[in-house]
XYZ file of C-alpha atoms in Angstrom:
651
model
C 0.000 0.000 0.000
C 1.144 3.119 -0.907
C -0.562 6.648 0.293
C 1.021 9.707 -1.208
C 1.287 13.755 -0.969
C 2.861 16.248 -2.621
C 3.337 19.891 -1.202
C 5.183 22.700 -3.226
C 6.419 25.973 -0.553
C 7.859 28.736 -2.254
C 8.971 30.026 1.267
C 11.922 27.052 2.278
C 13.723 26.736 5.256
C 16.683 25.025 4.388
C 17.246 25.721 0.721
C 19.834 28.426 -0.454
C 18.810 29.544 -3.978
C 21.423 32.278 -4.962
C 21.626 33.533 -8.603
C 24.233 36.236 -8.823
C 25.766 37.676 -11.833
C 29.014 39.347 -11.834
C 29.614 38.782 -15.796
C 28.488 36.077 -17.509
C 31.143 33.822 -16.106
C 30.246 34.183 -12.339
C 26.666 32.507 -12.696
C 25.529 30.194 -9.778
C 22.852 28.701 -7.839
C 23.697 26.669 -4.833
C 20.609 24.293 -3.388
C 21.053 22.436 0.058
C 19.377 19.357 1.748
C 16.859 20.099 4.169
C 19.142 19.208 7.216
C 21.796 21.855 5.005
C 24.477 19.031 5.261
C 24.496 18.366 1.390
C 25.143 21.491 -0.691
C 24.968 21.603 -4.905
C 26.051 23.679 -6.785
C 25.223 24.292 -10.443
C 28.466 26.042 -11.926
C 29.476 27.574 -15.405
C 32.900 26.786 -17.063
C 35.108 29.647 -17.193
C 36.260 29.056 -20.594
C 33.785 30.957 -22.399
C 31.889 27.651 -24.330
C 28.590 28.068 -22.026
C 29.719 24.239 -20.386
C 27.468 23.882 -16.924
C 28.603 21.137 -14.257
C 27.516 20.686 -10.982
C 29.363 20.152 -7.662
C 28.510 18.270 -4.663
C 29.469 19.583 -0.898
C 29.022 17.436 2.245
C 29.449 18.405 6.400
C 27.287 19.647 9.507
C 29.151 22.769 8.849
C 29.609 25.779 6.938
C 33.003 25.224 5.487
C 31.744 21.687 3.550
C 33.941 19.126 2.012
C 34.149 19.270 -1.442
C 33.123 15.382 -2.227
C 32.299 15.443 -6.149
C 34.418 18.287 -7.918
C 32.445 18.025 -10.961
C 29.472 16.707 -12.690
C 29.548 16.874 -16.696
C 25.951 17.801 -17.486
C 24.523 17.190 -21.154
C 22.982 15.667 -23.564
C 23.137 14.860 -27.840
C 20.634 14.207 -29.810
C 20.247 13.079 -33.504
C 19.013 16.326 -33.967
C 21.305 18.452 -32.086
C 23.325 19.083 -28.835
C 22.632 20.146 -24.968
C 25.964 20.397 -24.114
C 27.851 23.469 -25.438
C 26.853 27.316 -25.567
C 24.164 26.332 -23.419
C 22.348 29.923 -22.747
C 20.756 30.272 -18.954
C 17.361 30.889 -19.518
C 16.090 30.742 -15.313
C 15.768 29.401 -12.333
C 12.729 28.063 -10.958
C 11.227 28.898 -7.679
C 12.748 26.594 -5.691
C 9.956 23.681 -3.827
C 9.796 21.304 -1.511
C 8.874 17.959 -2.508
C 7.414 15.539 0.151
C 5.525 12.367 -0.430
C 5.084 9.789 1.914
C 4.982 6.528 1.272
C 4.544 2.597 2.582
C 6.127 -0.081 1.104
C 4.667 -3.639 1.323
C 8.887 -5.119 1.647
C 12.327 -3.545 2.003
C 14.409 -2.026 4.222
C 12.024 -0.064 6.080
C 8.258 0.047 5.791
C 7.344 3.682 6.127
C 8.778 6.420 3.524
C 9.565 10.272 2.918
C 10.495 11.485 -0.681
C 11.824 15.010 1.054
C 13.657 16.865 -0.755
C 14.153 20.722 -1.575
C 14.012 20.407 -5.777
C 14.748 23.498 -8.335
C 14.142 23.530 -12.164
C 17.074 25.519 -14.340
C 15.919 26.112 -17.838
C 18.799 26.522 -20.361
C 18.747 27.015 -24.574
C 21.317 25.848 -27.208
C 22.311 28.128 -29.931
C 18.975 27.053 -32.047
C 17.090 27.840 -29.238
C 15.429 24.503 -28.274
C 15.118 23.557 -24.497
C 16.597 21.660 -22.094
C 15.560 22.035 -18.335
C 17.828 20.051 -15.622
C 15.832 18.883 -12.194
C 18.144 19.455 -9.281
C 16.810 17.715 -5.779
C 19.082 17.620 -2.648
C 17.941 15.513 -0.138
C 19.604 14.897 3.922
C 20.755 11.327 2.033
C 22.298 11.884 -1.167
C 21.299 14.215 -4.824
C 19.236 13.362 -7.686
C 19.080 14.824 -11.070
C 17.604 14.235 -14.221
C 16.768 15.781 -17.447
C 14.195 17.213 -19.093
C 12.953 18.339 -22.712
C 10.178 20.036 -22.038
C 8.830 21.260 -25.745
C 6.370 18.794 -27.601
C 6.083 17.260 -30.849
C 9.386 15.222 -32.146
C 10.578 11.710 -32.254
C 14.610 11.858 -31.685
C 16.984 9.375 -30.947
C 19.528 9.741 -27.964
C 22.983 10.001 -29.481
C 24.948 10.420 -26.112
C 24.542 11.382 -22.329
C 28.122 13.239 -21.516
C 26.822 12.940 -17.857
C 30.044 12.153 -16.048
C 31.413 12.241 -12.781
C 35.203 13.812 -11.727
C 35.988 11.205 -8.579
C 38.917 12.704 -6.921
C 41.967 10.094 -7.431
C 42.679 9.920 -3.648
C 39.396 8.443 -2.975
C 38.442 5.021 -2.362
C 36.637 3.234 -4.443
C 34.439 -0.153 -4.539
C 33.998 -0.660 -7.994
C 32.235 -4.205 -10.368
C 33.681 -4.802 -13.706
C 30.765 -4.733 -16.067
C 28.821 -7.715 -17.300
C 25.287 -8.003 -17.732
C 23.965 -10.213 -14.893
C 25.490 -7.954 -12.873
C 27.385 -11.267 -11.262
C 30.589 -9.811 -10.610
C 32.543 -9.482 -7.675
C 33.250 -5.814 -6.716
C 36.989 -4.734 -5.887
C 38.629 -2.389 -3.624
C 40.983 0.245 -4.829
C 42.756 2.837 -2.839
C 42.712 5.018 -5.402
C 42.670 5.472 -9.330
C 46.422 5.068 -9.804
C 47.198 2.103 -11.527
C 44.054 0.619 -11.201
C 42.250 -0.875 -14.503
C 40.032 1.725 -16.478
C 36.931 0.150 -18.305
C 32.630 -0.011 -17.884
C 31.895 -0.177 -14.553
C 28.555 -1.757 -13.229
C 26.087 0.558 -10.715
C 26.328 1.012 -7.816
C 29.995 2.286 -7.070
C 30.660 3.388 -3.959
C 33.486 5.853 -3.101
C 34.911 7.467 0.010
C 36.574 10.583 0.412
C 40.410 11.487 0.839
C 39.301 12.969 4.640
C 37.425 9.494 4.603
C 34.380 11.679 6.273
C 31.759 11.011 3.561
C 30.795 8.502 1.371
C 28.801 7.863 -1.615
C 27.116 5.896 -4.032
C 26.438 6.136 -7.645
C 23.310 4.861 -9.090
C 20.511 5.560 -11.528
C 16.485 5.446 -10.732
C 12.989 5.779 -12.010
C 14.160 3.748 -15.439
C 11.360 3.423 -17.485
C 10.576 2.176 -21.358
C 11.606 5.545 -22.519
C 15.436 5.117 -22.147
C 18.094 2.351 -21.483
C 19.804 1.181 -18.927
C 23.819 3.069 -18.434
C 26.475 2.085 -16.844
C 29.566 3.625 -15.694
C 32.968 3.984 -17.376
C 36.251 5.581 -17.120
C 37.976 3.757 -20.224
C 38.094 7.353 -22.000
C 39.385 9.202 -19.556
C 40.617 8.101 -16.184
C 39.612 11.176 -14.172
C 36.127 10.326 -14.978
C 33.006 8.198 -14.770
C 30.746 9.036 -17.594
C 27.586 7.790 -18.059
C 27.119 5.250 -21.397
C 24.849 2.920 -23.221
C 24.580 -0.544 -23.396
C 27.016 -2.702 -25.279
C 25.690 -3.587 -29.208
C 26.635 -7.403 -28.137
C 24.212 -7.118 -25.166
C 21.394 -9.292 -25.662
C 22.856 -11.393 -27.928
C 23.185 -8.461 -30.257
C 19.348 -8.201 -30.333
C 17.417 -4.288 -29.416
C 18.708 -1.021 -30.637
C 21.636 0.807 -28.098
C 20.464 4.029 -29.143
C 17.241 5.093 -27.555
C 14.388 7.047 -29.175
C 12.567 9.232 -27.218
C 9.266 11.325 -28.119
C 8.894 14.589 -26.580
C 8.058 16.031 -23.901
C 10.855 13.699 -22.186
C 12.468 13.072 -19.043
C 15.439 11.127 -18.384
C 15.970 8.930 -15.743
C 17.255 10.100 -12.261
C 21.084 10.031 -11.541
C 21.244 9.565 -7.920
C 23.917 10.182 -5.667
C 23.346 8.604 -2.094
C 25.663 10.327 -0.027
C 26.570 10.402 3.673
C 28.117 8.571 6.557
C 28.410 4.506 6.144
C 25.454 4.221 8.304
C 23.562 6.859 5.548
C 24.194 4.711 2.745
C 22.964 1.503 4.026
C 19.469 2.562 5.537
C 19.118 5.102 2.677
C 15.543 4.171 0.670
C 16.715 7.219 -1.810
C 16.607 5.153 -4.900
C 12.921 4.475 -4.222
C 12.182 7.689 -2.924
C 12.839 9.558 -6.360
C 10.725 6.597 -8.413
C 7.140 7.051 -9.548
C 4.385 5.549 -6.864
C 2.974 2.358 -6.714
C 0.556 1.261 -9.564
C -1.028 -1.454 -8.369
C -4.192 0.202 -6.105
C -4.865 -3.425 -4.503
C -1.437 -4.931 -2.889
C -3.157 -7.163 -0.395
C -2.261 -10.341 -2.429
C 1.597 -9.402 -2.574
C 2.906 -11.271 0.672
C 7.042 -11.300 1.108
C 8.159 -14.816 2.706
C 10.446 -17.400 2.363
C 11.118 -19.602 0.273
C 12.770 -23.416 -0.136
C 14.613 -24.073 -3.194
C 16.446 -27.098 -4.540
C 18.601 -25.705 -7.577
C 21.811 -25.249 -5.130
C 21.617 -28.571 -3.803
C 20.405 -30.355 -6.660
C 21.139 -28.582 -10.109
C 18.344 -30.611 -11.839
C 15.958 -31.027 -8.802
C 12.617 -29.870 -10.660
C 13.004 -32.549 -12.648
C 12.218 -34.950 -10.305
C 9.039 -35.137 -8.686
C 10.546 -36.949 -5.077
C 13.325 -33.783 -5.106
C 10.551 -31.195 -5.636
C 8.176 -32.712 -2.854
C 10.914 -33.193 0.186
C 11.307 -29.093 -0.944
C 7.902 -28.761 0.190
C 8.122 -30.564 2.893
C 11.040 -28.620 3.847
C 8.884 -25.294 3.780
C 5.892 -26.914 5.394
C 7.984 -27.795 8.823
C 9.939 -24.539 8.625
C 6.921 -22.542 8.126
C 8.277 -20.809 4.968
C 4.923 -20.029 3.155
C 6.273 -20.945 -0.103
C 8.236 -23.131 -2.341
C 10.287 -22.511 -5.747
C 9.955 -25.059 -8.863
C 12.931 -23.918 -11.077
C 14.198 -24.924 -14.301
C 13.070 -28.553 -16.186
C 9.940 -28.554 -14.591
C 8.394 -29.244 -18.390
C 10.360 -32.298 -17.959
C 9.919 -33.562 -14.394
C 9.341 -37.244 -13.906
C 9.499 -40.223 -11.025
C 6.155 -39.903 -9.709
C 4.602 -36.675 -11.042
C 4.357 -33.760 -13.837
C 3.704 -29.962 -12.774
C 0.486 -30.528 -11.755
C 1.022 -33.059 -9.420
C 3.333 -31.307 -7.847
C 1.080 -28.139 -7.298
C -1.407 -30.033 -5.989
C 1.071 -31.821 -3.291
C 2.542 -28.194 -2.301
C -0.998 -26.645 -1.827
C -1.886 -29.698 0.265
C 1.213 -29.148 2.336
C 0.055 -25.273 2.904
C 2.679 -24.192 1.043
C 1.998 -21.797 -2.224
C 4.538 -23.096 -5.352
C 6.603 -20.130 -7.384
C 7.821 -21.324 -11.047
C 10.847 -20.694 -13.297
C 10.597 -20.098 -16.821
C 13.456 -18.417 -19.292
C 12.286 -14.698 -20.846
C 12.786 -16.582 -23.877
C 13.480 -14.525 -27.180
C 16.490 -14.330 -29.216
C 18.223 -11.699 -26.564
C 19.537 -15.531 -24.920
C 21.462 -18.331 -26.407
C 20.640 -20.311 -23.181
C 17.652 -22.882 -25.090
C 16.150 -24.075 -20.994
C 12.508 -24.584 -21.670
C 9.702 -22.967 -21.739
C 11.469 -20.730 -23.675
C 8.925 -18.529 -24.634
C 5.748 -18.216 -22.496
C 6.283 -14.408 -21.010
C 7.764 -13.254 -24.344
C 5.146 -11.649 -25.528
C 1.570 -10.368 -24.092
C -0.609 -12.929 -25.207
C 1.597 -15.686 -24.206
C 1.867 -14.233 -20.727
C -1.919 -13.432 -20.559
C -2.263 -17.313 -21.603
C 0.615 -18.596 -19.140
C -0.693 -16.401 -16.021
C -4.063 -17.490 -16.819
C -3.222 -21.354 -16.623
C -0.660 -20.566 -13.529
C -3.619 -18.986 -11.302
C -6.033 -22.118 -11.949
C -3.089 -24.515 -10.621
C -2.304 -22.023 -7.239
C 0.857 -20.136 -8.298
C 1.257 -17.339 -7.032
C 4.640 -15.821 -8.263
C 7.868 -16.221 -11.548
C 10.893 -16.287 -11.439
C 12.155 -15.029 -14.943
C 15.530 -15.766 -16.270
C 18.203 -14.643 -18.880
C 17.611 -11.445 -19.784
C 20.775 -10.293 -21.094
C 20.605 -6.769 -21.793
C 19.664 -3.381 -20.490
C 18.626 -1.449 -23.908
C 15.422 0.424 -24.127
C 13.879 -3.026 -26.022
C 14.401 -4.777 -22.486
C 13.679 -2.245 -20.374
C 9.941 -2.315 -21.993
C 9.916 -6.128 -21.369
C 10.742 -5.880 -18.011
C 7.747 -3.466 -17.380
C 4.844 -5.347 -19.368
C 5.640 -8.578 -17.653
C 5.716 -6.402 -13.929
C 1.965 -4.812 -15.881
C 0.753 -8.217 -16.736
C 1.941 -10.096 -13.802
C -0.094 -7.562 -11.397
C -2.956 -8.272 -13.629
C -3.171 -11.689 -12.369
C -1.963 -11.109 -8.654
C 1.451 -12.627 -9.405
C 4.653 -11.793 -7.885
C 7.524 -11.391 -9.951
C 11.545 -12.463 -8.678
C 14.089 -11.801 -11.673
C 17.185 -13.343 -12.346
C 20.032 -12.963 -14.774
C 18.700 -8.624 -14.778
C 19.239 -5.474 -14.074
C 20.363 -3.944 -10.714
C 17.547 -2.245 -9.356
C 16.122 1.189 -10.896
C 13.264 1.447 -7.926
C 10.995 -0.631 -9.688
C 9.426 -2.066 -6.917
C 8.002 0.923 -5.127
C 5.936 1.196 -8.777
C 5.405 -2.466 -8.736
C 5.634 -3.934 -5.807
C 4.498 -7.268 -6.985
C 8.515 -7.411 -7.859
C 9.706 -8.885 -4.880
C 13.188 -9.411 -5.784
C 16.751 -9.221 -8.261
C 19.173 -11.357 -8.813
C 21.590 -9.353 -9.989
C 24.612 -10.331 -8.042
C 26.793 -12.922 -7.003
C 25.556 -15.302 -4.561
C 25.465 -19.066 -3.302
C 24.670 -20.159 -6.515
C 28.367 -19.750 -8.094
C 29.347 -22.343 -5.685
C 28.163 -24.344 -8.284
C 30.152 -22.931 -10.639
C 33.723 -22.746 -9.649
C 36.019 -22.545 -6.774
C 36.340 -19.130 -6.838
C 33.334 -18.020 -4.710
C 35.051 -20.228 -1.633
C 38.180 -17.957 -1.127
C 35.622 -14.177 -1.976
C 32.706 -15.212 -0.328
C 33.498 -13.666 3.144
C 35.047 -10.547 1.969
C 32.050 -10.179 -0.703
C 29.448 -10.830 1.824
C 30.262 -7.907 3.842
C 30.514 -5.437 1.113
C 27.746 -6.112 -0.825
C 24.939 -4.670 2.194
C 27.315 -1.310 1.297
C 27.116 -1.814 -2.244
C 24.630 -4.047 -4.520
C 22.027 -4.034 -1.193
C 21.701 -1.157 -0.756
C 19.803 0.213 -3.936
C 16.899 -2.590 -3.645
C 16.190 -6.276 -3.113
C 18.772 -8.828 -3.726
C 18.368 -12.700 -4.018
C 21.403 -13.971 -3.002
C 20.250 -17.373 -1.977
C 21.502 -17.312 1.328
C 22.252 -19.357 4.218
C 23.349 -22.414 3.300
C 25.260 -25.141 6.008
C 25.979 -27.845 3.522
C 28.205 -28.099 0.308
C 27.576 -27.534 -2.854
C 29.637 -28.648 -6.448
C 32.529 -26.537 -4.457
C 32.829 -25.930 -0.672
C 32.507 -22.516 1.622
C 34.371 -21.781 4.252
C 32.337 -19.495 5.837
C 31.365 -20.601 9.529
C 27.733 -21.543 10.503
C 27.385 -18.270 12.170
C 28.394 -16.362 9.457
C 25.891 -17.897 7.317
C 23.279 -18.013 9.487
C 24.012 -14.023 9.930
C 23.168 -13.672 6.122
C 19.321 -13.970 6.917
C 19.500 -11.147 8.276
C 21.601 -9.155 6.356
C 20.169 -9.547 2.914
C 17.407 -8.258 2.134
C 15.258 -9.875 -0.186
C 10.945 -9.773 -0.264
C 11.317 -13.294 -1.192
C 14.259 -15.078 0.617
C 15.634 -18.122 -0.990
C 17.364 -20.278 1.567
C 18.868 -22.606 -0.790
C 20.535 -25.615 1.488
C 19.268 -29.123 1.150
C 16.514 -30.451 3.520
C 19.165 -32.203 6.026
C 21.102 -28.800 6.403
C 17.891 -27.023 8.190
C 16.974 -30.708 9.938
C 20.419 -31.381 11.518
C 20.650 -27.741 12.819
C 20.439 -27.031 16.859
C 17.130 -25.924 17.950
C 18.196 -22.547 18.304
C 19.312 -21.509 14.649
C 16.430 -23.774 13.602
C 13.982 -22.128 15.240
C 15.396 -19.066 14.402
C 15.086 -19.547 10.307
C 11.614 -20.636 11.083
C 10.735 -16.802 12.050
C 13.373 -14.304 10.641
C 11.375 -11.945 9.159
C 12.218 -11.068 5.281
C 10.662 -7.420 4.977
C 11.351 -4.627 7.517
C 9.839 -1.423 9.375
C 13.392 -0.320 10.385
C 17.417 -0.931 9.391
C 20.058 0.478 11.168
C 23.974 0.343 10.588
C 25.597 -0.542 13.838
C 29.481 -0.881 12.512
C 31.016 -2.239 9.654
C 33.977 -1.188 6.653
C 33.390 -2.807 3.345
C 34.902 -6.351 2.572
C 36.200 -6.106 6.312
C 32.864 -6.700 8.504
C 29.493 -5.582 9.075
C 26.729 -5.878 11.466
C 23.374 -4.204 10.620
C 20.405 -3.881 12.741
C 16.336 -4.751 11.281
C 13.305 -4.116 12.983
C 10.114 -5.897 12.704
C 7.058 -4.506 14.339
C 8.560 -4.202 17.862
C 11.244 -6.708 17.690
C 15.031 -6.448 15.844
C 17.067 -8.491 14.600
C 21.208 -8.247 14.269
C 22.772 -10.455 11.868
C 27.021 -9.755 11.516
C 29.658 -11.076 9.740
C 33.661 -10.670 9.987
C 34.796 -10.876 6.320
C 38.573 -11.108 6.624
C 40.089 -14.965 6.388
C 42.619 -14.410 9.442
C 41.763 -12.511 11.958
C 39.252 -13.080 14.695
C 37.275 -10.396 16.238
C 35.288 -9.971 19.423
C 32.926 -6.987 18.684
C 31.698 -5.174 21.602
C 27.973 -4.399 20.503
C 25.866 -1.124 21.847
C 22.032 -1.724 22.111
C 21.389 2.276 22.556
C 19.047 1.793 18.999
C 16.309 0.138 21.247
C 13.680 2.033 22.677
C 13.838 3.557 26.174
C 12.410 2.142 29.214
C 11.985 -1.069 27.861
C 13.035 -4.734 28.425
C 14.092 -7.194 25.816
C 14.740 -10.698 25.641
C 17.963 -11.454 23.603
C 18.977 -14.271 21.621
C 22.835 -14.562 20.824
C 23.537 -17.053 18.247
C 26.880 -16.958 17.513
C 30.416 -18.893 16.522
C 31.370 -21.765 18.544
C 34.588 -23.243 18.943
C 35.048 -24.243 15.551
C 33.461 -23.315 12.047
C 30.695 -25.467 12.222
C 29.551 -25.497 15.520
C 27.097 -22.436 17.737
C 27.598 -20.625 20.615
C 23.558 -19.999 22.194
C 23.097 -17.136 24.495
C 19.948 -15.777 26.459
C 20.437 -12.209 27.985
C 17.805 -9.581 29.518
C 18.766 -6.107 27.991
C 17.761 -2.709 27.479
C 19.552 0.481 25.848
C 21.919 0.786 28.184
C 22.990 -2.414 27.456
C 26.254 -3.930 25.380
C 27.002 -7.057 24.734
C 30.653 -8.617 23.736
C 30.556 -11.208 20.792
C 33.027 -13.152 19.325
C 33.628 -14.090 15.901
C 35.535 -16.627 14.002
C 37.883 -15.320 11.079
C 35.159 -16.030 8.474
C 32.611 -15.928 10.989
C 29.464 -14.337 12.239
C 26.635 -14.205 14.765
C 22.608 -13.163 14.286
C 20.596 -12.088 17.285
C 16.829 -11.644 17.921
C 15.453 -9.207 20.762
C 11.649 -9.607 21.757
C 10.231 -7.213 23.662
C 9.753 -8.467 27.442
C 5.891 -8.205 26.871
C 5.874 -9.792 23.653
């Protein structure tokens, strides 16, 4: 449910709007966050070819640190170019934009879209328009463009957006591919590292290491493509570009077209302390509302899956009922049939094996491939949510047999042709009360505050490249504890987590650690991927635990962490939280001295400590009485971890 307001004040507390001339040269308007911390300021070049860039200030004080030196600003179109002897035509009265929001899953429940927001109108030489939205929130910037004349079909020759990253700064950066399955590396700086195309997000902190911040994109719709980041052209720089033509198997257009009036997507900047970036919601605060008016049907939960385990599991009827069964006793509402279910045998076909999950109480999710010719990868059905009619035909048959959610696979590609495919299925889905998980995508745009039947991404690397290769084994603890800084934060992300077993190759983080990841990662549908006997053979404790983790959250709070080095982050639900932390370097152990001052005054909680025992795979079970005041010492293995429930005394 979503419940929304917009107010516009002309009279702002908070917002410096200064347009001073002094010459041509000396134009400027400077626009701050409500809370003033974050300052931006829309410059002119000096250099006489009518080049605007913006730059992006950060600190409680006066004297702010300079964080983003420059912004390139532009656009070229077939037509012509917004980039050069751009004339300032004005400034708009400067507003405050609040809407409020709900969200049905994420990383907190309740929403504000506040932000003080001013439109700058410019010309090119033939006099044709280009406006630039400006917004400065207390959590980061967002911009986008606008063309706001009508009439006009053009195609998109560049975006020279393009961010100057000072070379001191650090930087947390994924080599581009389109899953969006990398593995993100740390650089001290950009001397000698590699320059090339750069997925989102990219997070960066400052020489003075006092502010941080993360690049990203939003509110992505069928009127543009997907960018990405690179500095291959020039090192001093992060410009904005287009999908690759072999994207997609070569299939879809890079280029897009666009049909005026037009708006461009919004290039967000969340920026602020660690703790800012990870409970930031900014990349759904700047995306359109929810379009689905009835939501009660969209239900976040977890969910048993036997891909990790069992690489061809569908395919057998046994594999894909002891999956139920798992779900039924660990009261995960639902169960996912994945790939070769058009083929499964020993005992049953699809709709045998509906009708045994339904029985069990459980409600059954299915895989198919987007199909097209965007994938070589020929899994069947191939086909089915390709087009509208097929979907309308495959929904139709799903809801008489008690589905209740896809998974869609192998998409490929981020240009404009995919980004409309993406959107009809998320339209049709809703259509037939049907959540949506995709895999093989895009990183989030805020999708899901529009559609929040999409419950989940891929879009990352998790458990499942333990089936394919070794090298997940030796990354997987320093990659766990970036990615809630990173990937994470921008929206939901299905990293199949939690798993105490092997797979094709072994992990060698401890039982705590991955127990921790339940907590961690947040995902509206939570795929805990170990085999049945991994949750049977667990202690009571952690068992019990899984059982009622929550997946969707009123509250999230970082409590300490670095990237790749550890973190421990802090989720409430209703009026209980949940802690889940993991150390992510291979040698050293740590014992982590933990302040409960988040909770509540005045109140009482019941805490349960599940952390490292005395070896990888063994728990260490503690039962304390705390409050705020309270702190509590925990010790974890090199590779380790702990999670942690409180429960309110009452409760």
């Amino acid at each position: 449910m979503y419940f929304k307001s917009v107010y516009k004040n002309y009279v702002l507390i908070g917002l410096l709007l200064i347009l001073s001339q002094t010459g041509l040269m000396a134009q400027k308007l400077n626009i701050q966050s409500p809370n003033k911390k974050i300052k931006v300021a829309l410059l002119k070049e000096q250099t006489g070819a009518d080049k605007w860039f913006l730059r992006v200030y950060y600190g409680d004080t006066e004297k702010k640190e300079e964080v983003i030196p420059r912004i390139d600003l532009g656009l070229s179109r077939s037509d012509q170019d917004f980039a050069d002897q751009l004339k300032f035509i004005k400034a708009g009265n400067p507003v405050l934009v609040t809407e409020n929001y709900s969200a049905i899953h994420g990383k907190k429940s309740i929403n504000t879209n506040a932000a003080n927001e001013v439109v700058v109108s410019f010309q090119n030489p033939s006099k044709s328009k280009l406006n630039i939205i400006i917004r400065a929130y207390n959590d980061g910037v967002a911009f986008r463009y606008q063309f706001p004349e009508s009439g006009g079909n053009f195609v998109v020759k560049d975006e020279l957006t393009a961010y100057t990253v000072p070379p001191q700064n650090k930087r947390w950066l994924q080599k581009w591919n389109p899953a969006n399955e990398g593995l993100y590396t740390a650089m001290e700086g950009a001397k000698n590292t590699v320059h090339q195309e750069w997925c989102y997000p990219a997070l960066f902190n400052s020489e003075t290491e006092k502010s941080w911040f993360l690049l990203h994109e939003a509110g992505l719709d069928e009127t543009y493509c997907g960018t990405k980041l690179s500095d291959a052209l020039d090192t001093t720089k992060y410009k904005l570009t287009f999908p690759n033509p072999q994207d997609g198997a070569g299939q879809g257009e890079v280029l897009p077209k666009i049909t005026l009036p037009w708006k461009s997507p919004w290039r967000v900047i969340v920026m602020g302390s660690l703790a800012d970036i990870v409970s930031s919601t900014l990349v759904d605060d700047v995306s359109p509302p929810s379009a689905i008016t009835d939501t009660s049907w969209i239900k976040p939960g977890a969910v048993s899956w036997n891909y990790w385990s069992n690489n061809h599991g569908t395919k057998d009827f046994k594999v894909v009922t002891d999956f139920a069964d798992l779900a039924a006793r660990m009261d995960w509402p639902y169960t996912l049939l994945d790939w070769e279910w058009d083929a499964m045998g020993n005992g049953g076909n699809l709709e045998d094996a509906a009708k045994y999950i339904l029985a069990k109480g459980v409600k059954p999710l299915l895989w198919y491939n987007s199909g097209g010719k965007h994938t070589y990868v020929p899994a069947t059905p191939k086909d089915r949510m390709l087009t509208h009619e097929n979907r309308v035909q495959e929904f139709t048959k799903l809801k008489k047999m008690g589905f209740v959610g896809v998974k869609i696979d192998f998409f490929e590609s981020e240009k404009q042709d995919m980004i409309k495919y993406y959107l009809d299925i998320l339209k049709d889905a809703a259509d037939f009360e049907m959540m949506v998980y995709f895999h093989g995508c895009i990183v989030p745009r805020g999708w899901t505050k529009t559609y929040p039947n999409l419950m989940t991404y891929e879009a990352v690397r998790g458990a499942e490249w333990y089936n394919n290769g070794p090298e997940l084994t030796a990354t997987a603890p320093s990659h766990n504890a970036t990615l809630p800084f990173t990937r994470n934060v921008v929206g939901a992300m299905d990293y199949t987590p939690v798993t105490f077993t092997n797979s094709q190759y072994p992990h060698t983080t401890s039982y705590g650690h991955e127990l921790a990841l339940s907590v961690l990662f947040e995902s509206g549908l939570q795929h805990f991927a170990d085999r049945p006997s991994g949750y049977d053979e667990l202690p009571d404790a952690p068992k019990s635990f899984l059982k009622t983790v929550p997946v969707s959250w009123d509250d999230t709070k970082l409590l300490d962490g670095y990237p790749g080095k550890e973190v421990i982050i802090a989720r409430r639900k209703g009026s209980a939280w949940y802690i889940g932390g993991i150390n992510g370097e291979s040698r050293t152990e740590k014992t982590k001295k933990i302040s409960l001052s988040f909770l509540p005054q005045g109140t009482k909680y019941k805490l349960l400590l599940i952390a490292d025992g005395p070896h990888d795979k063994a728990f260490f079970t503690r039962r304390l009485l705390v409050d705020s005041a309270s702190t509590v010492d925990v010790r974890l293995l090199r590779r380790g971890g702990f999670a942690a429930s409180l429960i309110p005394l009452e409760n």
